[in-house]
Short mmCIF file of C-alpha atoms in Angstrom, two decimals:
data_model
loop_
_atom_site.label_atom_id
_atom_site.label_comp_id
_atom_site.label_asym_id
_atom_site.label_seq_id
_atom_site.Cartn_x
_atom_site.Cartn_y
_atom_site.Cartn_z
CA UNK A 1 0.00 -0.09 0.16
CA UNK A 2 1.20 3.43 -0.78
CA UNK A 3 2.26 5.46 1.76
CA UNK A 4 0.50 8.88 2.44
CA UNK A 5 1.24 11.72 0.35
CA UNK A 6 3.27 9.17 -2.49
CA UNK A 7 0.87 10.79 -5.07
CA UNK A 8 2.05 13.74 -4.75
CA UNK A 9 5.79 13.11 -6.20
CA UNK A 10 7.47 16.55 -7.01
CA UNK A 11 8.06 17.24 -10.37
CA UNK A 12 6.71 21.18 -11.84
CA UNK A 13 4.24 22.22 -9.47
CA UNK A 14 3.30 18.63 -7.59
CA UNK A 15 -0.25 19.64 -5.72
CA UNK A 16 -1.50 21.87 -8.50
CA UNK A 17 -0.57 19.61 -11.68
CA UNK A 18 -2.24 16.75 -9.77
CA UNK A 19 -5.35 18.76 -9.03
CA UNK A 20 -5.74 19.49 -12.37
CA UNK A 21 -5.39 16.50 -13.55
CA UNK A 22 -8.03 14.97 -10.92
CA UNK A 23 -10.33 17.90 -12.23
CA UNK A 24 -10.08 17.08 -15.92
CA UNK A 25 -10.67 13.57 -15.06
CA UNK A 26 -13.80 14.12 -13.80
CA UNK A 27 -15.13 16.79 -16.01
CA UNK A 28 -14.45 14.31 -18.98
CA UNK A 29 -16.27 11.73 -17.27
CA UNK A 30 -19.21 14.02 -16.49
CA UNK A 31 -19.19 14.80 -21.02
CA UNK A 32 -18.62 11.49 -21.53
CA UNK A 33 -21.44 9.81 -19.34
CA UNK A 34 -24.30 12.53 -18.77
CA UNK A 35 -27.11 13.89 -20.17
CA UNK A 36 -27.59 12.23 -23.94
CA UNK A 37 -25.92 8.92 -22.95
CA UNK A 38 -28.60 7.61 -20.93
CA UNK A 39 -30.39 7.85 -24.06
CA UNK A 40 -28.45 5.13 -26.18
CA UNK A 41 -27.84 1.40 -25.85
CA UNK A 42 -24.53 0.25 -24.47
CA UNK A 43 -23.42 -1.87 -27.74
CA UNK A 44 -20.05 -3.91 -28.16
CA UNK A 45 -17.33 -3.40 -30.39
CA UNK A 46 -14.50 -6.15 -30.71
CA UNK A 47 -13.36 -6.49 -27.46
CA UNK A 48 -14.51 -2.99 -25.65
CA UNK A 49 -18.14 -1.48 -25.26
CA UNK A 50 -19.27 1.60 -26.95
CA UNK A 51 -21.91 4.26 -26.02
CA UNK A 52 -23.15 6.59 -28.18
CA UNK A 53 -20.10 6.05 -30.74
CA UNK A 54 -17.38 6.40 -27.75
CA UNK A 55 -15.71 3.60 -25.66
CA UNK A 56 -17.84 2.62 -22.56
CA UNK A 57 -14.99 1.37 -19.94
CA UNK A 58 -16.79 -0.83 -16.85
CA UNK A 59 -15.99 0.09 -13.38
CA UNK A 60 -18.74 -1.13 -11.36
CA UNK A 61 -20.24 -2.27 -8.14
CA UNK A 62 -22.17 -5.65 -7.15
CA UNK A 63 -24.72 -5.23 -4.49
CA UNK A 64 -27.31 -8.13 -3.89
CA UNK A 65 -30.27 -6.64 -2.04
CA UNK A 66 -31.47 -3.81 -4.46
CA UNK A 67 -34.44 -5.72 -5.12
CA UNK A 68 -35.70 -6.21 -1.59
CA UNK A 69 -33.75 -3.39 0.58
CA UNK A 70 -35.64 -0.65 1.70
CA UNK A 71 -36.11 2.51 -0.60
CA UNK A 72 -33.74 4.18 1.51
CA UNK A 73 -31.01 1.55 1.80
CA UNK A 74 -31.47 1.45 -2.29
CA UNK A 75 -30.63 4.92 -2.63
CA UNK A 76 -27.71 4.79 -0.32
CA UNK A 77 -26.32 2.37 -2.68
CA UNK A 78 -26.73 4.13 -5.61
CA UNK A 79 -25.56 7.09 -4.03
CA UNK A 80 -22.35 5.60 -2.99
CA UNK A 81 -21.73 3.83 -6.49
CA UNK A 82 -22.09 7.20 -7.84
CA UNK A 83 -19.55 8.30 -5.41
CA UNK A 84 -17.37 5.98 -6.14
CA UNK A 85 -17.44 7.14 -9.80
CA UNK A 86 -18.89 3.60 -10.87
CA UNK A 87 -20.82 3.47 -14.03
CA UNK A 88 -22.46 0.05 -13.73
CA UNK A 89 -24.24 -1.59 -10.71
CA UNK A 90 -24.71 -5.35 -10.63
CA UNK A 91 -27.99 -7.11 -9.19
CA UNK A 92 -30.21 -9.99 -9.37
CA UNK A 93 -33.84 -10.36 -10.14
CA UNK A 94 -35.10 -11.77 -6.57
CA UNK A 95 -36.47 -13.14 -4.31
CA UNK A 96 -37.69 -16.09 -5.19
CA UNK A 97 -40.29 -18.24 -2.76
CA UNK A 98 -42.88 -21.07 -2.27
CA UNK A 99 -46.48 -20.25 -1.57
CA UNK A 100 -47.00 -16.71 0.30
CA UNK A 101 -49.03 -18.67 2.86
CA UNK A 102 -46.39 -21.47 3.44
CA UNK A 103 -48.72 -24.03 2.34
CA UNK A 104 -49.00 -26.26 0.04
CA UNK A 105 -45.62 -25.10 -1.52
CA UNK A 106 -43.21 -24.30 1.48
CA UNK A 107 -40.46 -21.88 0.95
CA UNK A 108 -36.35 -22.95 1.44
CA UNK A 109 -35.01 -19.98 2.85
CA UNK A 110 -36.59 -17.52 5.61
CA UNK A 111 -38.03 -14.49 3.36
CA UNK A 112 -39.96 -13.18 6.75
CA UNK A 113 -36.41 -12.54 8.18
CA UNK A 114 -36.26 -9.23 9.73
CA UNK A 115 -32.15 -8.91 10.03
CA UNK A 116 -30.42 -6.47 7.66
CA UNK A 117 -31.05 -6.94 4.17
CA UNK A 118 -27.31 -7.44 3.50
CA UNK A 119 -27.66 -10.62 5.96
CA UNK A 120 -30.60 -11.40 3.79
CA UNK A 121 -33.43 -9.95 5.57
CA UNK A 122 -36.08 -9.57 3.09
CA UNK A 123 -38.92 -9.08 5.54
CA UNK A 124 -41.80 -10.70 3.47
CA UNK A 125 -40.65 -8.93 0.03
CA UNK A 126 -40.83 -11.25 -3.06
CA UNK A 127 -41.14 -11.20 -6.85
CA UNK A 128 -41.44 -14.46 -8.01
CA UNK A 129 -43.79 -17.27 -6.14
CA UNK A 130 -46.00 -20.49 -6.89
CA UNK A 131 -49.38 -19.80 -7.26
CA UNK A 132 -50.98 -22.77 -5.30
CA UNK A 133 -54.76 -22.18 -7.04
CA UNK A 134 -53.44 -21.89 -10.26
CA UNK A 135 -50.48 -24.40 -9.58
CA UNK A 136 -47.58 -22.54 -11.64
CA UNK A 137 -45.47 -19.98 -11.09
CA UNK A 138 -46.17 -16.39 -10.93
CA UNK A 139 -45.18 -12.82 -10.30
CA UNK A 140 -45.97 -10.20 -7.41
CA UNK A 141 -46.70 -7.00 -9.08
CA UNK A 142 -47.30 -5.16 -5.60
CA UNK A 143 -45.79 -2.70 -3.82
CA UNK A 144 -43.57 -5.56 -2.13
CA UNK A 145 -42.80 -7.05 -5.49
CA UNK A 146 -41.87 -5.98 -8.99
CA UNK A 147 -42.20 -2.16 -8.05
CA UNK A 148 -38.96 -2.72 -6.03
CA UNK A 149 -37.30 -3.33 -9.46
CA UNK A 150 -39.09 -0.29 -11.01
CA UNK A 151 -38.10 2.08 -8.39
CA UNK A 152 -34.10 0.74 -8.59
CA UNK A 153 -34.28 1.38 -12.19
CA UNK A 154 -35.97 4.70 -11.88
CA UNK A 155 -33.56 5.67 -9.22
CA UNK A 156 -30.31 4.31 -11.31
CA UNK A 157 -31.62 6.50 -14.14
CA UNK A 158 -31.59 9.53 -12.19
CA UNK A 159 -27.91 9.19 -11.46
CA UNK A 160 -26.81 8.20 -14.97
CA UNK A 161 -25.86 4.82 -13.78
CA UNK A 162 -26.33 1.35 -16.01
CA UNK A 163 -27.58 -1.72 -14.60
CA UNK A 164 -26.67 -5.07 -15.23
CA UNK A 165 -29.30 -7.39 -14.14
CA UNK A 166 -29.45 -11.38 -13.97
CA UNK A 167 -32.87 -12.24 -14.60
CA UNK A 168 -32.53 -15.28 -11.69
CA UNK A 169 -29.75 -16.29 -9.23
CA UNK A 170 -28.00 -20.01 -9.37
CA UNK A 171 -28.13 -20.27 -5.26
CA UNK A 172 -30.66 -20.43 -2.42
CA UNK A 173 -30.04 -17.16 -0.70
CA UNK A 174 -33.04 -15.70 -1.93
CA UNK A 175 -34.57 -18.65 -3.72
CA UNK A 176 -33.10 -18.52 -7.15
CA UNK A 177 -33.25 -21.03 -8.95
CA UNK A 178 -33.35 -23.74 -6.12
CA UNK A 179 -36.77 -22.74 -5.22
CA UNK A 180 -37.86 -22.91 -8.61
CA UNK A 181 -36.86 -26.57 -9.18
CA UNK A 182 -38.36 -27.36 -5.78
CA UNK A 183 -42.00 -26.70 -7.12
CA UNK A 184 -41.55 -29.82 -9.09
CA UNK A 185 -40.07 -31.66 -6.10
CA UNK A 186 -36.51 -31.85 -7.66
CA UNK A 187 -33.95 -32.24 -4.97
CA UNK A 188 -30.82 -32.32 -7.92
CA UNK A 189 -29.22 -28.59 -7.74
CA UNK A 190 -27.11 -28.61 -10.45
CA UNK A 191 -29.24 -30.21 -13.21
CA UNK A 192 -32.89 -30.50 -13.15
CA UNK A 193 -33.70 -26.37 -13.54
CA UNK A 194 -31.52 -26.41 -16.92
CA UNK A 195 -33.22 -30.12 -18.37
CA UNK A 196 -36.26 -30.33 -16.68
CA UNK A 197 -39.17 -28.79 -19.42
CA UNK A 198 -41.37 -27.01 -16.63
CA UNK A 199 -38.53 -25.23 -15.39
CA UNK A 200 -37.54 -24.14 -18.85
CA UNK A 201 -40.97 -23.00 -20.00
CA UNK A 202 -40.74 -21.05 -16.29
CA UNK A 203 -37.58 -19.76 -16.74
CA UNK A 204 -39.05 -18.20 -20.41
CA UNK A 205 -41.81 -16.76 -19.54
CA UNK A 206 -39.73 -14.79 -16.61
CA UNK A 207 -37.86 -13.45 -19.20
CA UNK A 208 -40.80 -12.43 -21.63
CA UNK A 209 -42.19 -11.09 -18.62
CA UNK A 210 -39.43 -8.88 -17.38
CA UNK A 211 -38.51 -7.48 -21.10
CA UNK A 212 -42.20 -6.72 -21.71
CA UNK A 213 -42.71 -4.96 -18.65
CA UNK A 214 -43.80 -1.25 -18.31
CA UNK A 215 -41.88 0.29 -15.35
CA UNK A 216 -44.77 1.60 -13.40
CA UNK A 217 -42.58 4.78 -12.22
CA UNK A 218 -40.83 5.48 -15.74
CA UNK A 219 -43.52 4.42 -18.24
CA UNK A 220 -40.74 2.74 -19.96
CA UNK A 221 -40.97 -0.55 -21.21
CA UNK A 222 -37.89 -2.85 -19.63
CA UNK A 223 -36.79 -3.94 -23.58
CA UNK A 224 -36.82 -0.55 -24.33
CA UNK A 225 -34.84 1.37 -21.52
CA UNK A 226 -31.16 2.09 -21.75
CA UNK A 227 -30.54 2.21 -18.02
CA UNK A 228 -30.17 -1.21 -18.64
CA UNK A 229 -26.47 -1.98 -19.56
CA UNK A 230 -26.90 -5.86 -20.11
CA UNK A 231 -28.98 -8.97 -18.88
CA UNK A 232 -27.39 -11.79 -17.78
CA UNK A 233 -28.77 -15.13 -17.92
CA UNK A 234 -28.12 -16.01 -14.25
CA UNK A 235 -25.92 -15.14 -11.59
CA UNK A 236 -23.40 -18.46 -11.65
CA UNK A 237 -25.37 -21.03 -12.97
CA UNK A 238 -23.67 -23.78 -11.71
CA UNK A 239 -24.62 -26.60 -14.15
CA UNK A 240 -22.09 -29.53 -13.50
CA UNK A 241 -22.01 -30.60 -17.38
CA UNK A 242 -20.48 -28.00 -20.04
CA UNK A 243 -22.35 -29.58 -22.82
CA UNK A 244 -25.89 -28.77 -20.66
CA UNK A 245 -24.31 -25.45 -19.96
CA UNK A 246 -23.65 -24.53 -23.29
CA UNK A 247 -27.32 -25.95 -24.39
CA UNK A 248 -29.20 -23.88 -22.16
CA UNK A 249 -27.42 -20.87 -22.76
CA UNK A 250 -27.74 -21.24 -26.56
CA UNK A 251 -31.33 -21.63 -25.98
CA UNK A 252 -32.19 -18.88 -23.50
CA UNK A 253 -29.78 -16.23 -24.89
CA UNK A 254 -31.10 -16.57 -28.27
CA UNK A 255 -34.56 -16.48 -26.68
CA UNK A 256 -33.92 -13.22 -24.39
CA UNK A 257 -32.44 -11.95 -27.86
CA UNK A 258 -36.02 -12.76 -29.70
CA UNK A 259 -37.68 -10.43 -27.34
CA UNK A 260 -35.35 -7.81 -26.56
CA UNK A 261 -32.74 -6.98 -29.87
CA UNK A 262 -31.37 -3.91 -28.14
CA UNK A 263 -29.67 -4.93 -25.18
CA UNK A 264 -26.40 -6.92 -24.41
CA UNK A 265 -27.13 -10.18 -23.17
CA UNK A 266 -24.25 -12.16 -21.09
CA UNK A 267 -24.75 -15.53 -19.11
CA UNK A 268 -23.59 -14.52 -15.71
CA UNK A 269 -20.44 -16.70 -15.31
CA UNK A 270 -21.07 -20.42 -15.72
CA UNK A 271 -17.65 -21.90 -16.74
CA UNK A 272 -14.37 -21.29 -15.85
CA UNK A 273 -13.04 -20.93 -19.14
CA UNK A 274 -16.18 -19.05 -20.40
CA UNK A 275 -16.74 -21.36 -22.97
CA UNK A 276 -20.23 -19.51 -23.04
CA UNK A 277 -18.59 -16.75 -24.97
CA UNK A 278 -18.58 -18.62 -28.18
CA UNK A 279 -22.50 -19.01 -28.16
CA UNK A 280 -23.36 -16.70 -30.86
CA UNK A 281 -26.30 -14.84 -28.95
CA UNK A 282 -24.04 -13.92 -25.98
CA UNK A 283 -22.32 -10.61 -26.17
CA UNK A 284 -19.34 -10.70 -23.72
CA UNK A 285 -17.80 -13.04 -21.24
CA UNK A 286 -17.49 -12.43 -17.70
CA UNK A 287 -15.61 -14.56 -14.86
CA UNK A 288 -15.59 -14.16 -10.97
CA UNK A 289 -12.25 -14.57 -8.80
CA UNK A 290 -11.82 -15.03 -5.50
CA UNK A 291 -8.30 -16.25 -4.83
CA UNK A 292 -9.68 -17.59 -1.26
CA UNK A 293 -12.20 -20.00 -3.10
CA UNK A 294 -9.52 -20.46 -6.10
CA UNK A 295 -6.94 -21.75 -4.02
CA UNK A 296 -4.31 -19.45 -5.67
CA UNK A 297 -1.78 -16.56 -4.81
CA UNK A 298 -3.13 -13.01 -5.30
CA UNK A 299 -0.01 -12.76 -8.24
CA UNK A 300 -1.26 -15.65 -9.62
CA UNK A 301 -4.75 -14.00 -9.88
CA UNK A 302 -3.25 -11.17 -11.36
CA UNK A 303 -1.94 -13.05 -14.18
CA UNK A 304 -5.33 -14.90 -14.59
CA UNK A 305 -6.95 -11.17 -15.33
CA UNK A 306 -4.59 -11.14 -18.83
CA UNK A 307 -5.42 -14.74 -19.56
CA UNK A 308 -9.22 -14.17 -19.25
CA UNK A 309 -9.00 -11.24 -21.65
CA UNK A 310 -6.92 -12.84 -23.94
CA UNK A 311 -9.98 -15.63 -24.47
CA UNK A 312 -12.30 -12.27 -25.43
CA UNK A 313 -9.40 -11.29 -27.97
CA UNK A 314 -9.77 -14.50 -29.38
CA UNK A 315 -13.98 -14.44 -29.60
CA UNK A 316 -13.46 -10.66 -30.55
CA UNK A 317 -16.10 -10.02 -27.54
CA UNK A 318 -15.43 -8.22 -24.34
CA UNK A 319 -14.40 -9.61 -21.25
CA UNK A 320 -15.45 -8.17 -17.64
CA UNK A 321 -14.03 -9.34 -14.21
CA UNK A 322 -17.31 -9.53 -12.92
CA UNK A 323 -17.04 -10.15 -9.26
CA UNK A 324 -13.57 -10.05 -7.12
CA UNK A 325 -12.81 -9.71 -3.42
CA UNK A 326 -9.82 -10.30 -1.12
CA UNK A 327 -10.81 -10.83 2.87
CA UNK A 328 -10.48 -6.95 4.24
CA UNK A 329 -8.11 -9.07 7.21
CA UNK A 330 -5.77 -8.89 4.41
CA UNK A 331 -2.70 -6.97 5.45
CA UNK A 332 -2.57 -5.24 2.00
CA UNK A 333 -6.27 -5.52 0.98
CA UNK A 334 -5.87 -2.12 -1.04
CA UNK A 335 -2.40 -2.72 -2.30
CA UNK A 336 -3.81 -5.99 -3.84
CA UNK A 337 -6.91 -4.21 -5.47
CA UNK A 338 -4.68 -1.62 -7.10
CA UNK A 339 -2.64 -4.14 -8.80
CA UNK A 340 -5.59 -6.08 -9.91
CA UNK A 341 -7.36 -3.12 -11.39
CA UNK A 342 -4.08 -1.43 -13.17
CA UNK A 343 -4.02 -5.03 -14.62
CA UNK A 344 -7.65 -4.38 -15.88
CA UNK A 345 -7.06 -0.59 -16.88
CA UNK A 346 -3.65 -1.50 -18.52
CA UNK A 347 -4.84 -4.26 -20.76
CA UNK A 348 -6.66 -2.82 -23.99
CA UNK A 349 -8.66 -6.18 -24.20
CA UNK A 350 -9.85 -6.09 -20.98
CA UNK A 351 -13.57 -4.16 -20.80
CA UNK A 352 -13.88 -3.51 -17.04
CA UNK A 353 -14.23 -4.70 -13.56
CA UNK A 354 -17.26 -5.07 -11.02
CA UNK A 355 -16.27 -5.47 -7.10
CA UNK A 356 -18.25 -7.61 -4.99
CA UNK A 357 -19.71 -6.27 -2.85
CA UNK A 358 -20.62 -2.47 -2.18
CA UNK A 359 -22.98 -2.35 1.15
CA UNK A 360 -24.10 0.94 2.42
CA UNK A 361 -25.41 1.71 5.92
CA UNK A 362 -28.56 -0.07 6.60
CA UNK A 363 -31.79 1.31 8.26
CA UNK A 364 -30.43 0.32 11.24
CA UNK A 365 -27.62 3.52 10.99
CA UNK A 366 -24.41 0.82 10.49
CA UNK A 367 -22.52 -0.46 7.58
CA UNK A 368 -23.30 -4.39 7.73
CA UNK A 369 -20.07 -6.26 8.88
CA UNK A 370 -19.80 -9.36 6.50
CA UNK A 371 -17.55 -11.75 9.31
CA UNK A 372 -17.33 -14.85 6.56
CA UNK A 373 -15.73 -13.60 3.91
CA UNK A 374 -14.74 -10.05 4.75
CA UNK A 375 -15.41 -8.77 1.03
CA UNK A 376 -17.66 -6.08 1.84
CA UNK A 377 -17.30 -2.60 0.30
CA UNK A 378 -17.86 0.62 2.73
CA UNK A 379 -17.75 4.48 1.53
CA UNK A 380 -15.75 5.36 4.56
CA UNK A 381 -12.89 7.15 3.23
CA UNK A 382 -10.87 3.81 3.70
CA UNK A 383 -7.70 2.35 1.92
CA UNK A 384 -9.62 -0.11 -0.04
CA UNK A 385 -12.60 2.75 -0.98
CA UNK A 386 -10.14 4.97 -1.79
CA UNK A 387 -8.27 2.87 -4.37
CA UNK A 388 -11.54 1.68 -5.86
CA UNK A 389 -12.49 5.33 -6.31
CA UNK A 390 -8.87 6.31 -8.02
CA UNK A 391 -9.45 3.42 -10.46
CA UNK A 392 -12.85 3.95 -11.21
CA UNK A 393 -12.13 7.10 -12.22
CA UNK A 394 -8.85 6.25 -14.21
CA UNK A 395 -10.81 3.12 -15.87
CA UNK A 396 -13.62 5.19 -17.19
CA UNK A 397 -11.21 7.68 -18.43
CA UNK A 398 -8.69 4.92 -20.09
CA UNK A 399 -9.24 5.77 -23.58
CA UNK A 400 -9.02 9.68 -23.26
CA UNK A 401 -6.14 11.59 -23.92
CA UNK A 402 -4.16 13.53 -21.01
CA UNK A 403 -4.41 17.06 -20.80
CA UNK A 404 -2.20 19.20 -22.51
#
């Protein structure tokens, strides 16, 4: 980690030069991403993204509770994302439950928990459920349902933030695909959802509903809303069989494109070597990286950044480091983040990064404390926050020339 003051090494008038450069970067970002940018859809071009004909490099954050946290908690996350100079916010469409009454279809997680939102306290909010009377999937369109997603999109638009939205989560923390396969009595977590005709039809119905939904706040149909950066089929579809994954991705990505040709489509990371990037309807590759779970060193992880971007170069598609994290208890968390993000920024074939995960003050008044992974990032002025903020500015200005 750099010592205080090392940014201001003497050459010419150091403080004046640095302040001038930072102000120029901020002005460049404001001009490039404000106003008219919100009216256009992000497209892909080679190994990068473009918006309004100009390069769009991603510096973003992940947050898992934006569709069930309180309105105040959602606003805090978006405000903190803007303060970090992020331009993309990633989240998932959830929660998913059984029957609201509990019988005859139970919910496999505690959807009535009153814990902090960061700790999966959904407090009775649900977007997707099993309609026992009709014996089929249904959507909660009320204030504690899809209006939560409407609110998120409307608030992101106000801040010129783009949203990367996964239609579903694979994991059962808020129901996800695991809840949906239990509707049909399955105890197979890895293949049933991706092969059972009923689950396949439910998923297509979900996609169609979301894409054709008119936002009750903005009046814009989702498939026509450029606030959305891209859709992802699922967060981490953990299919054990590569052939089944490619088959499912090919089918569902084409389904999305048949309804919504405006938006980019990604998988949501389902294979370590991004085999899904070869699917024609998939616009970009994404990978999730945690040395703790990969059982590799931080230095090895840095080299993997270039390796994954090289896969994208061969496919002529953008690649995102879509999730990454290092425990805050690490002696040099900020320094490691600086090295990783510099590796992304300095590689022209890397399209960007999104940190896991930005969490803001809960309604309890406190920042949540993740004692398990310790990956949480807070707008607290600390070393990790400062590095992410600086790298977000530099990443978003990567394509611009320095001031004269």
